[in-house]
């Protein structure tokens, strides 16, 4: 047996206990169970196991503690549970990641979902870990190759950056995340699938991410049928796994889909624990929970690597002012908006550039590249302001030179935002520069034509 296997086996043995304190079920409510006899040994967040009448275990998490009992929220329905049933603390609020988890699909407890055995790592890490000390964290690293022209140029992503991907359902969010998981520069990719439909998990792993993408990926999944506790734990587990590899000095890409479902799961748990709803039905602790999770990503300190985070957000009806979207826009280093109208006309990814921002700019680009980015935004903004008038046939060419340029290259720019990039970042900028030069040449031709017409009129 190899040394790694011996270490993992030792970690498994360390979780066994010769004796344990046993409590009893004191009260059963709709979503929670109250236990007696464990108040002196339980801690908030501990995992609890309860025995049903049929002998099947029921797991849960400690939400509240007082001398009267321990409030536990089960992972499943408490059907089949009776008063007086035995209960005990099964584990602390932690997980033990291992290097062997790469290429595997696991649940939020570190158990394999592909039917093959999987050992725990030698060191247990708390799920609610503190981020690196702010004064010791590095700044942003170099620009990252993403495999997409838009992100290589107009919306650059750098090492340690955290961006939000804001989209409604069915707009291509998962496909974009899969592409980034396949092509974005990183040593390790950790993917959190929070509340996804069961049939989509296998499709994402086998088709969207693919065998090549899985060779460097760890997928942490909690499907939509799992309890709110498990869905909330999914994001925390994925972040803890990312920290495990970051502390080894590796560059980690974390893809979380989606933070909205993470917040909705927390809402269910918090309300069951007695917290009152505040922000459009979300409890006040939601803001701190999201900010704490996002702060754990980003640049590392000392000899550690970085966690570059892409957090997707489901925005119902494209409402960017709803609480979760508003919280994330304030804490992240950029946001990318996917627009349903753009998707409906067949352009994927459906990036709305004018509503998207990368806070790595202007430092992530040279002066010439920043000029190109500003020029593209100006032309697209000019087109957007006059699009209705142009489509209605009310605009006459030559009335506005700036709009003439925008009309001349709008189709090319729109196609550029959907293009993949297989060569380099510089190649993406070269193609973008070529598009802009065509606009400039068109302006020169238009100016020459105008001068010739004026001279002809004088004659």
Short mmCIF file of C-alpha atoms in Angstrom, two decimals:
data_model
loop_
_atom_site.label_atom_id
_atom_site.label_comp_id
_atom_site.label_asym_id
_atom_site.label_seq_id
_atom_site.Cartn_x
_atom_site.Cartn_y
_atom_site.Cartn_z
CA UNK A 1 0.00 0.00 0.00
CA UNK A 2 1.36 3.44 -0.95
CA UNK A 3 2.16 6.10 1.61
CA UNK A 4 -0.77 8.24 0.39
CA UNK A 5 -3.19 5.36 0.82
CA UNK A 6 -1.85 4.67 4.32
CA UNK A 7 -2.31 8.35 5.22
CA UNK A 8 -5.88 8.32 3.89
CA UNK A 9 -6.62 5.10 5.75
CA UNK A 10 -5.28 6.65 8.94
CA UNK A 11 -7.58 9.63 8.42
CA UNK A 12 -10.56 7.29 8.01
CA UNK A 13 -9.65 5.40 11.20
CA UNK A 14 -9.28 8.69 13.10
CA UNK A 15 -12.98 9.40 12.53
CA UNK A 16 -14.00 6.26 14.45
CA UNK A 17 -14.85 6.54 18.13
CA UNK A 18 -14.98 3.79 20.74
CA UNK A 19 -17.68 5.60 22.70
CA UNK A 20 -20.20 8.32 21.95
CA UNK A 21 -22.89 10.28 23.73
CA UNK A 22 -26.40 9.20 22.72
CA UNK A 23 -29.36 11.56 22.78
CA UNK A 24 -33.07 11.05 22.13
CA UNK A 25 -35.68 12.63 19.90
CA UNK A 26 -37.73 14.96 22.07
CA UNK A 27 -39.92 16.75 19.53
CA UNK A 28 -40.64 16.49 15.79
CA UNK A 29 -41.84 19.48 13.78
CA UNK A 30 -42.44 19.93 10.05
CA UNK A 31 -38.82 20.70 9.14
CA UNK A 32 -36.88 20.32 12.37
CA UNK A 33 -36.24 17.84 15.17
CA UNK A 34 -35.42 18.65 18.82
CA UNK A 35 -32.99 16.30 20.60
CA UNK A 36 -32.32 15.92 24.31
CA UNK A 37 -29.12 14.70 25.93
CA UNK A 38 -26.68 16.28 23.47
CA UNK A 39 -26.63 19.92 24.58
CA UNK A 40 -23.32 19.52 26.43
CA UNK A 41 -21.43 17.92 23.52
CA UNK A 42 -22.99 19.40 20.37
CA UNK A 43 -21.67 22.47 18.53
CA UNK A 44 -23.38 24.66 15.97
CA UNK A 45 -22.96 23.11 12.54
CA UNK A 46 -22.22 19.59 13.82
CA UNK A 47 -23.59 16.70 11.83
CA UNK A 48 -26.09 14.51 13.67
CA UNK A 49 -27.31 11.01 12.87
CA UNK A 50 -30.70 9.75 14.04
CA UNK A 51 -32.03 6.18 13.79
CA UNK A 52 -35.50 5.74 12.30
CA UNK A 53 -37.90 2.97 13.37
CA UNK A 54 -36.91 0.91 10.32
CA UNK A 55 -33.24 1.17 11.26
CA UNK A 56 -32.35 3.58 8.42
CA UNK A 57 -30.22 6.55 9.49
CA UNK A 58 -31.40 10.14 9.13
CA UNK A 59 -28.69 12.81 9.02
CA UNK A 60 -29.04 16.47 9.90
CA UNK A 61 -27.26 19.59 11.09
CA UNK A 62 -27.35 21.42 14.43
CA UNK A 63 -29.03 24.83 14.01
CA UNK A 64 -29.65 25.92 17.60
CA UNK A 65 -28.49 25.01 21.11
CA UNK A 66 -30.04 25.58 24.52
CA UNK A 67 -30.45 23.67 27.78
CA UNK A 68 -33.86 22.45 26.71
CA UNK A 69 -32.47 20.62 23.70
CA UNK A 70 -30.66 20.72 20.37
CA UNK A 71 -32.52 21.93 17.27
CA UNK A 72 -31.59 19.85 14.21
CA UNK A 73 -32.69 20.24 10.60
CA UNK A 74 -32.69 16.84 8.83
CA UNK A 75 -31.34 16.35 5.32
CA UNK A 76 -34.52 14.48 4.40
CA UNK A 77 -38.13 14.28 5.50
CA UNK A 78 -38.43 12.98 9.10
CA UNK A 79 -41.05 10.41 8.03
CA UNK A 80 -40.57 7.18 9.97
CA UNK A 81 -39.02 9.00 12.95
CA UNK A 82 -40.54 8.55 16.41
CA UNK A 83 -40.12 10.17 19.81
CA UNK A 84 -37.31 8.59 21.80
CA UNK A 85 -35.30 7.56 18.72
CA UNK A 86 -31.54 7.44 19.30
CA UNK A 87 -29.29 10.25 18.01
CA UNK A 88 -25.59 11.09 18.21
CA UNK A 89 -23.00 13.51 16.83
CA UNK A 90 -21.49 11.94 13.73
CA UNK A 91 -18.95 14.59 12.64
CA UNK A 92 -17.94 18.24 12.91
CA UNK A 93 -18.69 20.89 10.29
CA UNK A 94 -15.63 20.07 8.16
CA UNK A 95 -14.36 18.12 5.17
CA UNK A 96 -11.05 16.46 4.23
CA UNK A 97 -10.14 17.17 0.58
CA UNK A 98 -7.51 15.07 -1.20
CA UNK A 99 -5.54 15.37 -4.42
CA UNK A 100 -7.21 12.13 -5.59
CA UNK A 101 -10.53 13.99 -5.86
CA UNK A 102 -9.41 15.49 -9.20
CA UNK A 103 -11.44 13.96 -12.03
CA UNK A 104 -14.25 12.90 -9.70
CA UNK A 105 -17.83 13.93 -8.98
CA UNK A 106 -18.57 14.18 -5.26
CA UNK A 107 -21.45 15.25 -3.05
CA UNK A 108 -21.12 18.07 -0.48
CA UNK A 109 -19.95 15.56 2.16
CA UNK A 110 -17.02 14.30 0.11
CA UNK A 111 -18.73 11.06 -0.88
CA UNK A 112 -18.31 9.81 -4.47
CA UNK A 113 -21.31 10.06 -6.80
CA UNK A 114 -19.81 7.88 -9.55
CA UNK A 115 -19.92 4.57 -7.64
CA UNK A 116 -16.14 4.27 -7.24
CA UNK A 117 -14.37 4.34 -3.85
CA UNK A 118 -12.89 7.62 -2.68
CA UNK A 119 -10.69 8.17 0.37
CA UNK A 120 -10.66 11.30 2.48
CA UNK A 121 -7.58 13.50 2.73
CA UNK A 122 -5.25 13.53 5.74
CA UNK A 123 -6.26 16.99 7.01
CA UNK A 124 -9.78 18.08 7.94
CA UNK A 125 -10.65 21.65 6.97
CA UNK A 126 -13.57 23.67 8.39
CA UNK A 127 -16.27 24.49 5.85
CA UNK A 128 -16.51 28.04 7.13
CA UNK A 129 -12.88 29.04 6.87
CA UNK A 130 -11.51 32.57 7.11
CA UNK A 131 -10.13 34.24 3.96
CA UNK A 132 -6.42 35.13 3.75
CA UNK A 133 -5.44 38.16 5.84
CA UNK A 134 -6.15 41.32 3.79
CA UNK A 135 -2.76 42.90 4.47
CA UNK A 136 -0.94 39.80 3.22
CA UNK A 137 -2.93 39.17 0.05
CA UNK A 138 -1.35 39.86 -3.30
CA UNK A 139 -2.94 42.06 -5.94
CA UNK A 140 -4.38 40.78 -9.19
CA UNK A 141 -2.15 38.52 -11.26
CA UNK A 142 -1.61 38.48 -15.04
CA UNK A 143 -4.39 38.23 -17.60
CA UNK A 144 -5.77 34.73 -18.17
CA UNK A 145 -6.34 33.04 -21.50
CA UNK A 146 -10.04 32.12 -21.56
CA UNK A 147 -10.59 30.56 -24.99
CA UNK A 148 -13.13 33.29 -25.87
CA UNK A 149 -12.43 36.48 -27.83
CA UNK A 150 -14.75 38.65 -25.69
CA UNK A 151 -13.06 37.70 -22.40
CA UNK A 152 -9.60 37.93 -23.91
CA UNK A 153 -10.16 41.53 -24.96
CA UNK A 154 -13.20 43.55 -23.90
CA UNK A 155 -13.90 41.81 -20.57
CA UNK A 156 -10.49 40.54 -19.41
CA UNK A 157 -10.17 38.14 -16.48
CA UNK A 158 -6.98 38.12 -14.43
CA UNK A 159 -5.65 35.73 -11.81
CA UNK A 160 -7.46 36.13 -8.52
CA UNK A 161 -10.36 38.08 -10.02
CA UNK A 162 -13.93 37.27 -8.99
CA UNK A 163 -16.64 37.94 -11.54
CA UNK A 164 -20.39 37.42 -11.55
CA UNK A 165 -22.26 35.85 -14.45
CA UNK A 166 -25.79 37.30 -14.38
CA UNK A 167 -28.42 35.55 -16.48
CA UNK A 168 -31.98 34.29 -16.56
CA UNK A 169 -32.77 30.62 -16.97
CA UNK A 170 -32.10 29.09 -20.39
CA UNK A 171 -29.85 31.88 -21.67
CA UNK A 172 -26.69 29.75 -22.02
CA UNK A 173 -25.12 30.25 -18.61
CA UNK A 174 -24.19 26.59 -18.03
CA UNK A 175 -22.71 26.24 -21.52
CA UNK A 176 -20.52 29.31 -20.95
CA UNK A 177 -19.36 27.95 -17.59
CA UNK A 178 -18.55 24.63 -19.25
CA UNK A 179 -16.51 26.37 -21.93
CA UNK A 180 -14.53 28.30 -19.31
CA UNK A 181 -14.00 25.07 -17.36
CA UNK A 182 -12.53 23.46 -20.48
CA UNK A 183 -10.40 26.28 -21.87
CA UNK A 184 -9.57 28.80 -19.15
CA UNK A 185 -5.99 28.74 -17.86
CA UNK A 186 -5.78 27.04 -14.45
CA UNK A 187 -4.09 24.12 -12.72
CA UNK A 188 -7.28 22.89 -11.07
CA UNK A 189 -10.96 23.62 -11.80
CA UNK A 190 -13.48 23.22 -8.97
CA UNK A 191 -17.13 23.31 -10.06
CA UNK A 192 -20.07 23.69 -7.68
CA UNK A 193 -23.42 22.62 -9.18
CA UNK A 194 -25.92 23.90 -6.63
CA UNK A 195 -29.53 22.77 -7.04
CA UNK A 196 -29.10 21.65 -10.65
CA UNK A 197 -31.61 19.29 -12.24
CA UNK A 198 -30.53 15.67 -11.89
CA UNK A 199 -30.49 14.91 -15.61
CA UNK A 200 -28.24 17.93 -16.25
CA UNK A 201 -25.44 16.74 -13.97
CA UNK A 202 -24.40 13.87 -16.23
CA UNK A 203 -24.86 15.99 -19.35
CA UNK A 204 -22.65 18.72 -17.90
CA UNK A 205 -19.91 16.28 -16.90
CA UNK A 206 -19.91 14.16 -20.08
CA UNK A 207 -20.87 16.64 -22.81
CA UNK A 208 -20.41 20.23 -21.64
CA UNK A 209 -17.20 19.72 -19.65
CA UNK A 210 -16.13 16.52 -21.41
CA UNK A 211 -13.40 13.98 -20.58
CA UNK A 212 -10.65 16.50 -21.30
CA UNK A 213 -12.13 19.04 -18.92
CA UNK A 214 -12.62 16.43 -16.19
CA UNK A 215 -8.91 15.56 -16.13
CA UNK A 216 -8.25 18.68 -14.04
CA UNK A 217 -11.68 19.19 -12.44
CA UNK A 218 -13.43 18.39 -9.18
CA UNK A 219 -17.22 18.57 -9.48
CA UNK A 220 -19.21 19.09 -6.26
CA UNK A 221 -22.91 18.55 -6.90
CA UNK A 222 -26.15 18.82 -4.93
CA UNK A 223 -29.16 18.28 -7.18
CA UNK A 224 -32.45 20.11 -6.77
CA UNK A 225 -34.09 17.22 -4.88
CA UNK A 226 -31.58 17.46 -2.02
CA UNK A 227 -32.48 19.35 1.12
CA UNK A 228 -31.70 23.02 1.65
CA UNK A 229 -28.90 22.03 4.05
CA UNK A 230 -27.15 19.94 1.42
CA UNK A 231 -27.58 22.56 -1.31
CA UNK A 232 -26.15 25.26 0.94
CA UNK A 233 -23.26 23.01 1.93
CA UNK A 234 -22.39 22.43 -1.75
CA UNK A 235 -20.94 25.93 -2.23
CA UNK A 236 -19.06 25.77 1.07
CA UNK A 237 -17.54 22.39 0.20
CA UNK A 238 -16.46 23.56 -3.26
CA UNK A 239 -14.76 26.63 -1.78
CA UNK A 240 -12.99 24.47 0.82
CA UNK A 241 -11.74 22.09 -1.90
CA UNK A 242 -10.49 25.12 -3.89
CA UNK A 243 -8.62 26.37 -0.81
CA UNK A 244 -6.98 22.94 -0.41
CA UNK A 245 -5.37 23.25 -3.85
CA UNK A 246 -4.70 26.99 -3.52
CA UNK A 247 -2.65 26.39 -0.37
CA UNK A 248 -0.45 24.02 -2.41
CA UNK A 249 0.50 26.98 -4.60
CA UNK A 250 -1.77 26.01 -7.50
CA UNK A 251 -3.85 28.31 -9.66
CA UNK A 252 -7.49 27.36 -9.08
CA UNK A 253 -10.56 28.26 -11.13
CA UNK A 254 -13.79 28.06 -9.12
CA UNK A 255 -17.09 27.95 -11.04
CA UNK A 256 -20.22 28.20 -8.88
CA UNK A 257 -23.66 27.66 -10.43
CA UNK A 258 -25.54 29.29 -8.90
CA UNK A 259 -25.20 31.65 -5.94
CA UNK A 260 -28.91 32.40 -6.19
CA UNK A 261 -29.78 28.79 -5.31
CA UNK A 262 -27.17 28.92 -2.55
CA UNK A 263 -28.93 31.96 -1.08
CA UNK A 264 -32.37 30.37 -1.48
CA UNK A 265 -31.17 27.26 0.36
CA UNK A 266 -29.80 29.43 3.17
CA UNK A 267 -33.15 31.21 3.38
CA UNK A 268 -34.92 27.90 4.07
CA UNK A 269 -32.39 26.92 6.73
CA UNK A 270 -32.34 30.33 8.42
CA UNK A 271 -36.13 30.59 8.60
CA UNK A 272 -36.32 27.06 10.05
CA UNK A 273 -33.85 28.24 12.71
CA UNK A 274 -36.12 31.16 13.61
CA UNK A 275 -34.52 34.02 11.65
CA UNK A 276 -36.98 36.55 10.25
CA UNK A 277 -37.08 37.40 6.52
CA UNK A 278 -35.92 40.91 5.63
CA UNK A 279 -34.61 41.49 2.07
CA UNK A 280 -37.56 40.53 -0.16
CA UNK A 281 -37.98 37.37 1.85
CA UNK A 282 -34.26 36.71 2.43
CA UNK A 283 -33.02 36.84 6.04
CA UNK A 284 -30.51 39.52 7.04
CA UNK A 285 -27.70 36.95 7.35
CA UNK A 286 -27.84 36.27 3.59
CA UNK A 287 -25.67 39.28 2.76
CA UNK A 288 -22.91 38.29 5.17
CA UNK A 289 -23.01 34.66 4.04
CA UNK A 290 -22.53 35.58 0.36
CA UNK A 291 -19.82 38.13 1.11
CA UNK A 292 -17.96 35.66 3.35
CA UNK A 293 -18.03 33.03 0.61
CA UNK A 294 -16.80 35.40 -2.11
CA UNK A 295 -14.04 36.86 0.07
CA UNK A 296 -12.51 33.41 0.43
CA UNK A 297 -11.81 33.46 -3.32
CA UNK A 298 -9.33 35.85 -4.88
CA UNK A 299 -5.55 36.29 -4.61
CA UNK A 300 -3.71 34.21 -2.03
CA UNK A 301 -0.91 35.24 0.27
CA UNK A 302 2.75 34.26 0.71
CA UNK A 303 3.45 31.07 -1.28
CA UNK A 304 -0.19 30.19 -1.89
CA UNK A 305 -1.84 30.25 -5.29
CA UNK A 306 -4.97 32.17 -6.29
CA UNK A 307 -8.64 31.28 -6.61
CA UNK A 308 -10.16 32.90 -9.68
CA UNK A 309 -13.92 32.78 -9.16
CA UNK A 310 -16.84 32.84 -11.59
CA UNK A 311 -20.14 33.00 -9.69
CA UNK A 312 -23.35 32.68 -11.67
CA UNK A 313 -26.51 34.49 -10.59
CA UNK A 314 -30.05 33.71 -11.72
CA UNK A 315 -31.87 36.99 -12.30
CA UNK A 316 -35.63 36.56 -12.75
CA UNK A 317 -36.97 38.85 -15.44
CA UNK A 318 -33.47 40.39 -15.89
CA UNK A 319 -33.97 42.31 -12.62
CA UNK A 320 -30.42 43.37 -11.74
CA UNK A 321 -31.71 45.16 -8.65
CA UNK A 322 -32.98 42.05 -6.87
CA UNK A 323 -31.16 41.39 -3.54
CA UNK A 324 -28.75 38.61 -4.53
CA UNK A 325 -27.63 40.35 -7.73
CA UNK A 326 -27.22 43.65 -5.88
CA UNK A 327 -25.12 42.05 -3.12
CA UNK A 328 -22.83 40.31 -5.58
CA UNK A 329 -22.29 43.35 -7.79
CA UNK A 330 -20.95 45.17 -4.75
CA UNK A 331 -18.52 42.47 -3.62
CA UNK A 332 -17.17 41.08 -6.91
CA UNK A 333 -14.50 42.40 -9.27
CA UNK A 334 -16.73 42.58 -12.31
CA UNK A 335 -20.00 41.33 -13.73
CA UNK A 336 -21.05 39.86 -17.07
CA UNK A 337 -24.70 40.15 -18.11
CA UNK A 338 -26.25 37.61 -20.47
CA UNK A 339 -29.31 39.02 -22.24
CA UNK A 340 -32.28 36.91 -23.29
CA UNK A 341 -33.04 39.06 -26.37
CA UNK A 342 -29.50 38.50 -27.65
CA UNK A 343 -29.86 34.74 -27.05
CA UNK A 344 -33.20 34.69 -28.87
CA UNK A 345 -31.61 36.06 -32.04
CA UNK A 346 -29.08 33.21 -31.93
CA UNK A 347 -25.85 34.74 -30.62
CA UNK A 348 -24.12 32.70 -27.90
CA UNK A 349 -22.77 33.57 -25.45
CA UNK A 350 -25.41 36.27 -25.21
CA UNK A 351 -23.10 38.84 -23.57
CA UNK A 352 -24.52 42.35 -23.25
CA UNK A 353 -21.22 44.22 -23.37
CA UNK A 354 -22.63 47.63 -22.46
CA UNK A 355 -24.06 46.28 -19.18
CA UNK A 356 -20.94 44.23 -18.36
CA UNK A 357 -17.84 45.45 -16.53
CA UNK A 358 -14.42 44.01 -15.68
CA UNK A 359 -12.79 45.79 -12.76
CA UNK A 360 -9.41 44.47 -13.79
CA UNK A 361 -9.36 47.31 -16.34
CA UNK A 362 -7.51 49.50 -17.12
CA UNK A 363 -4.55 47.74 -15.45
CA UNK A 364 -5.13 44.44 -17.30
CA UNK A 365 -4.54 46.03 -20.71
CA UNK A 366 -1.96 48.27 -22.36
CA UNK A 367 -2.72 51.86 -23.36
CA UNK A 368 -3.35 50.84 -26.97
CA UNK A 369 -5.60 47.96 -25.91
CA UNK A 370 -7.58 50.24 -23.56
CA UNK A 371 -8.08 52.67 -26.46
CA UNK A 372 -9.48 49.82 -28.57
CA UNK A 373 -11.81 48.70 -25.77
CA UNK A 374 -13.07 52.26 -25.23
CA UNK A 375 -13.62 52.69 -28.98
CA UNK A 376 -15.65 49.48 -29.24
CA UNK A 377 -17.82 50.49 -26.29
CA UNK A 378 -18.37 53.92 -27.81
CA UNK A 379 -19.45 52.49 -31.16
CA UNK A 380 -21.75 49.90 -29.60
CA UNK A 381 -23.24 52.57 -27.35
CA UNK A 382 -23.89 54.82 -30.34
CA UNK A 383 -25.61 51.97 -32.17
CA UNK A 384 -27.73 51.04 -29.12
CA UNK A 385 -29.02 54.62 -28.73
CA UNK A 386 -30.14 54.80 -32.36
CA UNK A 387 -31.12 51.19 -33.05
CA UNK A 388 -34.87 51.82 -33.00
CA UNK A 389 -34.57 54.74 -35.42
CA UNK A 390 -32.29 52.76 -37.76
CA UNK A 391 -34.55 49.69 -37.82
CA UNK A 392 -37.57 51.91 -38.52
CA UNK A 393 -35.80 53.32 -41.59
CA UNK A 394 -35.72 56.87 -40.24
CA UNK A 395 -31.97 57.34 -40.44
CA UNK A 396 -30.19 58.68 -43.55
CA UNK A 397 -26.60 57.62 -44.05
CA UNK A 398 -24.18 60.52 -43.68
CA UNK A 399 -26.19 62.38 -41.04
CA UNK A 400 -23.96 61.17 -38.19
CA UNK A 401 -20.39 59.96 -39.00
CA UNK A 402 -20.10 58.15 -35.65
CA UNK A 403 -23.33 56.25 -36.23
CA UNK A 404 -22.24 55.45 -39.78
CA UNK A 405 -19.13 53.76 -38.40
CA UNK A 406 -21.16 51.87 -35.81
CA UNK A 407 -23.57 50.62 -38.49
CA UNK A 408 -20.69 49.61 -40.73
CA UNK A 409 -19.04 47.27 -38.20
CA UNK A 410 -21.88 46.36 -35.81
CA UNK A 411 -22.42 42.94 -37.40
CA UNK A 412 -18.69 42.13 -37.19
CA UNK A 413 -18.47 43.25 -33.56
CA UNK A 414 -21.55 41.22 -32.70
CA UNK A 415 -19.98 38.12 -34.27
CA UNK A 416 -16.68 38.86 -32.50
CA UNK A 417 -18.39 38.64 -29.09
CA UNK A 418 -19.40 35.06 -29.88
CA UNK A 419 -16.07 33.86 -31.28
CA UNK A 420 -13.80 31.33 -29.62
CA UNK A 421 -10.06 31.88 -29.46
CA UNK A 422 -7.64 29.00 -29.93
CA UNK A 423 -4.39 30.93 -30.48
CA UNK A 424 -3.68 33.72 -27.98
CA UNK A 425 -4.92 36.90 -26.33
CA UNK A 426 -2.81 38.94 -28.74
CA UNK A 427 -4.51 37.24 -31.68
CA UNK A 428 -7.91 38.28 -30.28
CA UNK A 429 -6.75 41.91 -30.07
CA UNK A 430 -5.33 41.71 -33.59
CA UNK A 431 -8.73 40.62 -34.92
CA UNK A 432 -10.48 43.35 -32.97
CA UNK A 433 -8.03 45.94 -34.30
CA UNK A 434 -8.70 44.79 -37.84
CA UNK A 435 -12.45 45.34 -37.36
CA UNK A 436 -11.84 48.86 -36.04
CA UNK A 437 -9.47 49.69 -38.91
CA UNK A 438 -12.19 48.73 -41.36
CA UNK A 439 -14.46 51.26 -39.67
CA UNK A 440 -11.78 53.91 -40.00
CA UNK A 441 -11.25 53.12 -43.69
CA UNK A 442 -14.98 53.35 -44.24
CA UNK A 443 -14.99 56.79 -42.65
CA UNK A 444 -12.16 57.93 -44.94
CA UNK A 445 -14.02 56.64 -48.02
CA UNK A 446 -17.20 58.40 -46.88
CA UNK A 447 -15.26 61.65 -46.34
CA UNK A 448 -13.70 61.42 -49.84
CA UNK A 449 -17.11 60.80 -51.38
CA UNK A 450 -18.55 63.82 -49.58
CA UNK A 451 -15.71 66.06 -50.74
CA UNK A 452 -16.12 64.90 -54.33
CA UNK A 453 -19.86 65.53 -54.19
CA UNK A 454 -19.30 69.03 -52.79
CA UNK A 455 -16.76 69.82 -55.51
CA UNK A 456 -19.17 68.57 -58.17
CA UNK A 457 -21.94 70.80 -56.83
CA UNK A 458 -19.63 73.83 -57.00
CA UNK A 459 -18.88 73.12 -60.66
#
